[in-house]
Short mmCIF file of C-alpha atoms in Angstrom, two decimals:
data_model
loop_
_atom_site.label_atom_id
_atom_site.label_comp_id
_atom_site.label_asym_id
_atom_site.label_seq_id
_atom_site.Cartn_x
_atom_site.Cartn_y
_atom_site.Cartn_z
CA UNK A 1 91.19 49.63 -25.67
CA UNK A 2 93.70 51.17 -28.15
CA UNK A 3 93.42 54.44 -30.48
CA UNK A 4 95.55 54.48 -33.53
CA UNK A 5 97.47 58.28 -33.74
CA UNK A 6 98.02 60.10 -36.96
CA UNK A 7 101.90 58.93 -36.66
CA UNK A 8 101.27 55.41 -36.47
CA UNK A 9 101.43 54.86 -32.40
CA UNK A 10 98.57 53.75 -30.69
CA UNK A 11 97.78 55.68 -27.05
CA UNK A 12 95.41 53.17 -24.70
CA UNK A 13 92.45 54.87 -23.73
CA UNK A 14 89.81 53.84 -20.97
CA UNK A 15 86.45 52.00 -22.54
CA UNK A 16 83.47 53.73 -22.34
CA UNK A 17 81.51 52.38 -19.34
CA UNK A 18 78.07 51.54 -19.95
CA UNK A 19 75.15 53.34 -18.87
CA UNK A 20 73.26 51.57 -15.89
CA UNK A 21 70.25 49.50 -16.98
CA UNK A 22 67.13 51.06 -15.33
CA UNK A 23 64.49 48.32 -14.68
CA UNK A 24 60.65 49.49 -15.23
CA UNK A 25 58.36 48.57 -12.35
CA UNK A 26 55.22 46.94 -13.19
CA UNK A 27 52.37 49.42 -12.02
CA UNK A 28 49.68 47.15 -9.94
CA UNK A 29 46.18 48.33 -11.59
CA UNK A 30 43.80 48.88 -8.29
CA UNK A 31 40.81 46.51 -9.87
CA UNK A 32 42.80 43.86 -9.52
CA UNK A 33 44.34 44.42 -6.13
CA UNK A 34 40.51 44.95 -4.96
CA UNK A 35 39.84 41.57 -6.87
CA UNK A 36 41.84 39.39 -4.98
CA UNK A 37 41.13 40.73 -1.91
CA UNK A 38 37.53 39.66 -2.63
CA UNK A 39 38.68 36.34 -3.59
CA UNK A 40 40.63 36.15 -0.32
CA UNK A 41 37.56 37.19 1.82
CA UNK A 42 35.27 34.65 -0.06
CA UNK A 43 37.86 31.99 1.09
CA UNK A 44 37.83 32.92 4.56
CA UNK A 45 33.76 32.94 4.51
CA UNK A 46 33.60 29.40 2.41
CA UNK A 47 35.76 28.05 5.18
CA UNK A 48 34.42 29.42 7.81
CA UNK A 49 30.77 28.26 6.94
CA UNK A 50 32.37 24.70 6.31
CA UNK A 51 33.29 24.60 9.77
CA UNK A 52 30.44 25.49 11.42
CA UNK A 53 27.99 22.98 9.05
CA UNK A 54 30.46 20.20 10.28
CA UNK A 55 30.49 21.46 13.95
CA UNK A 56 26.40 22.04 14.16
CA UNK A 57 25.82 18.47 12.08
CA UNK A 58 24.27 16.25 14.98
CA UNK A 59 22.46 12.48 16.17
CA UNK A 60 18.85 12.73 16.78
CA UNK A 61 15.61 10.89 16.47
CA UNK A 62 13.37 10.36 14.04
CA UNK A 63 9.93 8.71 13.78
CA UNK A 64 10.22 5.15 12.17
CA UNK A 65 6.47 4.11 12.42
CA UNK A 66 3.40 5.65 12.67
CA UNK A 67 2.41 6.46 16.71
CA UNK A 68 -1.27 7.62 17.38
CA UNK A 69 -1.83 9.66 19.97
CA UNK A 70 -1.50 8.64 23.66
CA UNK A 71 0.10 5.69 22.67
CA UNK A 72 3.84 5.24 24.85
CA UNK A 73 6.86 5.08 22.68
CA UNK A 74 9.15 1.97 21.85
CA UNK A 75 12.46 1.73 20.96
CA UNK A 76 10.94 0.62 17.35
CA UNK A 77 9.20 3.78 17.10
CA UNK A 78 12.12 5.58 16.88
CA UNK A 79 15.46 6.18 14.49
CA UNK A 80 18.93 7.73 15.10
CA UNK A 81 19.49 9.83 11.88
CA UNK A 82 22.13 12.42 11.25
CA UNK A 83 21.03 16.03 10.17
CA UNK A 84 23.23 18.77 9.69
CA UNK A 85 22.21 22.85 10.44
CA UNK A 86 18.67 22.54 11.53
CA UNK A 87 17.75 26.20 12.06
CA UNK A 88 14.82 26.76 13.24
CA UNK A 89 14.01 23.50 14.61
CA UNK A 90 14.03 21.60 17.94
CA UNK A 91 14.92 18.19 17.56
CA UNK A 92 14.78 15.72 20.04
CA UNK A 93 18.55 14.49 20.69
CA UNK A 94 19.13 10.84 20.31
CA UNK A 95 21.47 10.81 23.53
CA UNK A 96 17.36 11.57 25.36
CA UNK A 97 16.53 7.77 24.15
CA UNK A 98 15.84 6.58 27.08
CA UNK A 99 14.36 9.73 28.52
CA UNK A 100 11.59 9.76 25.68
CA UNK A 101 10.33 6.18 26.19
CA UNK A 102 8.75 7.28 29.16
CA UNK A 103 6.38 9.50 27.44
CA UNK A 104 3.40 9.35 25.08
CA UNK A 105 2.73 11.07 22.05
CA UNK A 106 1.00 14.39 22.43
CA UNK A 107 0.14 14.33 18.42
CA UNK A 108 0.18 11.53 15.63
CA UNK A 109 3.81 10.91 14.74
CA UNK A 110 3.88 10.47 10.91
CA UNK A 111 7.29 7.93 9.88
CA UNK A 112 10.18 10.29 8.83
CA UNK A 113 9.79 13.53 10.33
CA UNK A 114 11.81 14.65 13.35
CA UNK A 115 10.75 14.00 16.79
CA UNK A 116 10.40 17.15 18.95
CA UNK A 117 10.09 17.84 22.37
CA UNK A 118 6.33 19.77 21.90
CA UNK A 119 5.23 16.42 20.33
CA UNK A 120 5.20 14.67 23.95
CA UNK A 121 3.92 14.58 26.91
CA UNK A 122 3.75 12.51 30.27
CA UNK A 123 0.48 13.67 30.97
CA UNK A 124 -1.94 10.93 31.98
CA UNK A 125 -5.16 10.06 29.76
CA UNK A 126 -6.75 8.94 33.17
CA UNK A 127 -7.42 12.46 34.64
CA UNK A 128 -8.34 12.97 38.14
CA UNK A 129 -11.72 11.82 39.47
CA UNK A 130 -12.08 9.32 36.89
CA UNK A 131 -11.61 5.12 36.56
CA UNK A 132 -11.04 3.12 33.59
CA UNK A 133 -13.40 0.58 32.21
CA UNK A 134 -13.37 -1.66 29.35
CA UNK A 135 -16.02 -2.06 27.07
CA UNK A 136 -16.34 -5.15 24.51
CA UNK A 137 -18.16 -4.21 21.57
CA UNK A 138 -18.98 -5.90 18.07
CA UNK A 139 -17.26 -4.28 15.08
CA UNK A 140 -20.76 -2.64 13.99
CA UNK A 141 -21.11 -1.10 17.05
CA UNK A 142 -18.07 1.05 17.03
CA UNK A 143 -18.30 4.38 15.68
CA UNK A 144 -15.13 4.85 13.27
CA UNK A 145 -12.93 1.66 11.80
CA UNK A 146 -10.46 2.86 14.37
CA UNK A 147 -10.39 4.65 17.46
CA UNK A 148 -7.39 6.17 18.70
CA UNK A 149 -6.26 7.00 22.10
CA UNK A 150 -7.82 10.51 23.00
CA UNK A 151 -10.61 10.26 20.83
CA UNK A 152 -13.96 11.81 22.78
CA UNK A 153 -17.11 9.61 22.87
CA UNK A 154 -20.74 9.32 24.50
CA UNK A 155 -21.86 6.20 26.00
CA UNK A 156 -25.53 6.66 25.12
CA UNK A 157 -28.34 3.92 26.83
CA UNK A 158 -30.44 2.45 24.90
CA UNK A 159 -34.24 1.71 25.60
CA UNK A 160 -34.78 -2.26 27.68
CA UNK A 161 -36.56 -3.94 25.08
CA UNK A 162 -37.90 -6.26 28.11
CA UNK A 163 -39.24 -3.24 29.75
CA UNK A 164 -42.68 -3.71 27.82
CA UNK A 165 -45.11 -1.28 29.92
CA UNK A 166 -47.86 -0.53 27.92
CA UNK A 167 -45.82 2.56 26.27
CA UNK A 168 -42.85 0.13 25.01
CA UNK A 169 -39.44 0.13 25.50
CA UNK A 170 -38.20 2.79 27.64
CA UNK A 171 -35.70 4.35 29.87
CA UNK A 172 -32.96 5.45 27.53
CA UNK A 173 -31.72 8.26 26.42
CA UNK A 174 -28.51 8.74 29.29
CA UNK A 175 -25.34 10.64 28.21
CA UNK A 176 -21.93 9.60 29.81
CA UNK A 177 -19.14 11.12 28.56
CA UNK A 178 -15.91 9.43 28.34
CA UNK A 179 -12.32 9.80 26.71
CA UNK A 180 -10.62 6.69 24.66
CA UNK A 181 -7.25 5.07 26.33
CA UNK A 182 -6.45 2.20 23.77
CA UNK A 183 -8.64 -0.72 21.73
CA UNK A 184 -7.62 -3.98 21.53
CA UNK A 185 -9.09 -7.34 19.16
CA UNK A 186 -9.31 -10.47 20.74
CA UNK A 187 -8.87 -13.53 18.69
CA UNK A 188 -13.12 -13.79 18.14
CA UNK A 189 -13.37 -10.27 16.48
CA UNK A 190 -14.84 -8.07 18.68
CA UNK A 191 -13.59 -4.85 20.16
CA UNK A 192 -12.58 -3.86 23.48
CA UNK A 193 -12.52 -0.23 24.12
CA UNK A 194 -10.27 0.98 27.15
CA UNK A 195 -12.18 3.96 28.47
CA UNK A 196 -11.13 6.76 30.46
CA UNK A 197 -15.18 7.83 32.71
CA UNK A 198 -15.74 9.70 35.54
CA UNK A 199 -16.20 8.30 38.52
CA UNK A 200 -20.46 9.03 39.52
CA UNK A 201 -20.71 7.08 35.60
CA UNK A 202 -18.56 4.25 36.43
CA UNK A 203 -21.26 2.19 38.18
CA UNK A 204 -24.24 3.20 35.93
CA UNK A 205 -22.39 2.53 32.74
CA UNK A 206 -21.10 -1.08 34.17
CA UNK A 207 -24.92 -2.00 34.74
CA UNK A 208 -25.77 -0.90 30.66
CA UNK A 209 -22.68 -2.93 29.38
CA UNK A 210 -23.55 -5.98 31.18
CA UNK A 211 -27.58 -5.90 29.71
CA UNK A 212 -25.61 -4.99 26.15
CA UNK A 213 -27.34 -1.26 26.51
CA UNK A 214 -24.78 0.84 25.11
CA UNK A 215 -24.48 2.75 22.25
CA UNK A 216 -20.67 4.65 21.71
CA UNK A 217 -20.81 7.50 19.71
CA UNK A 218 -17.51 9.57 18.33
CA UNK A 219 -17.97 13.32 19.53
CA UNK A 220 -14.22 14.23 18.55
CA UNK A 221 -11.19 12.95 17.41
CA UNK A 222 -7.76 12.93 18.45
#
């Protein structure tokens, strides 16, 4: 840079050097440092809880059909659905397929609910010291439009209507009790009661059924 002198020469001079430019630094307001820490955390949560749905999402089985009580489970009883969480409840795996159709149903099993372990059992309907008979009844003579396995009934006798004494037909009146196994309907209609009686009845009872002197009578259901 030159200066011009009052006689006309010029005298080089150094420039001014510039002052150093000071950069401001952006303050960082605390709210919104605590902000996106928050946002950070929720993250972390939100994929954490992803994970764990996906890891506790599992195969088990599921009632297709209804299944009354006693009554052994099929395959076609039975679905493979997939539920995810689940807290709280005990569902039966589906990997215990084959482990389940070996049991009986300990309750009804209503279609679409879960199956769970307290809703089995391998418990026998035939209890000690009894015998199973049949009995093969007309439709009007059984006390409900269906019986289920479990039900409780009394095999009442009724009076011999050839045992005409003088006082007319007597010698009823006898209580047996006895526990339902299954029915069945042959092709002409009637019913055939699978019944679970003690032992002592088994004889008596067979006499009745063969002179048609039984009366069945529902005293609880399953």
């Amino acid at each position: 840079m030159s200066v011009a002198t009052r006689n006309g020469t010029s005298v080089d001079v150094d420039a001014p050097v510039a002052p150093p430019r000071v950069v401001r630094q952006r303050r960082v307001r605390p709210g919104l440092l605590g902000l996106a820490v928050l946002l950070i955390a929720l993250g972390g949560l939100g994929a954490a809880f992803a994970v764990t749905s996906v890891r506790s999402t599992g195969s088990y089985l599921a009632v297709a059909r209804p299944v009354e009580v006693g009554q052994q489970l099929s395959a076609d009883d039975l679905v493979t659905v997939r539920v995810s969480g689940g807290q709280g409840l005990q569902p039966v795996s589906s990997k215990r397929l084959k482990e389940v159709l070996d049991l009986r149903a300990a309750v009804r099993l209503v279609p679409g609910t879960l199956l769970s372990a307290s809703q089995l059992t391998d418990a026998p309907l035939l209890g000690p010291g009894q015998q199973q008979i049949s009995l093969g009844l007309k439709p009007s003579q059984v006390p409900a439009r269906t019986l289920h396995p479990g039900d409780k009934v009394l095999l009442i006798s009724t009076p011999d209507s050839r045992a005409n004494t003088g006082g007319g037909a007597r010698g009823g009146g006898t209580r047996f009790e006895a526990t339902v196994i299954d029915t069945a309907i042959p092709a002409n209609n009637d019913v055939v009661v699978y019944l679970a009686l003690a032992v002592r009845d088994v004889p008596a009872v067979v006499v009745l059924a063969a002179d048609d002197r039984i009366a069945l009578v529902l005293t609880e259901a399953a």
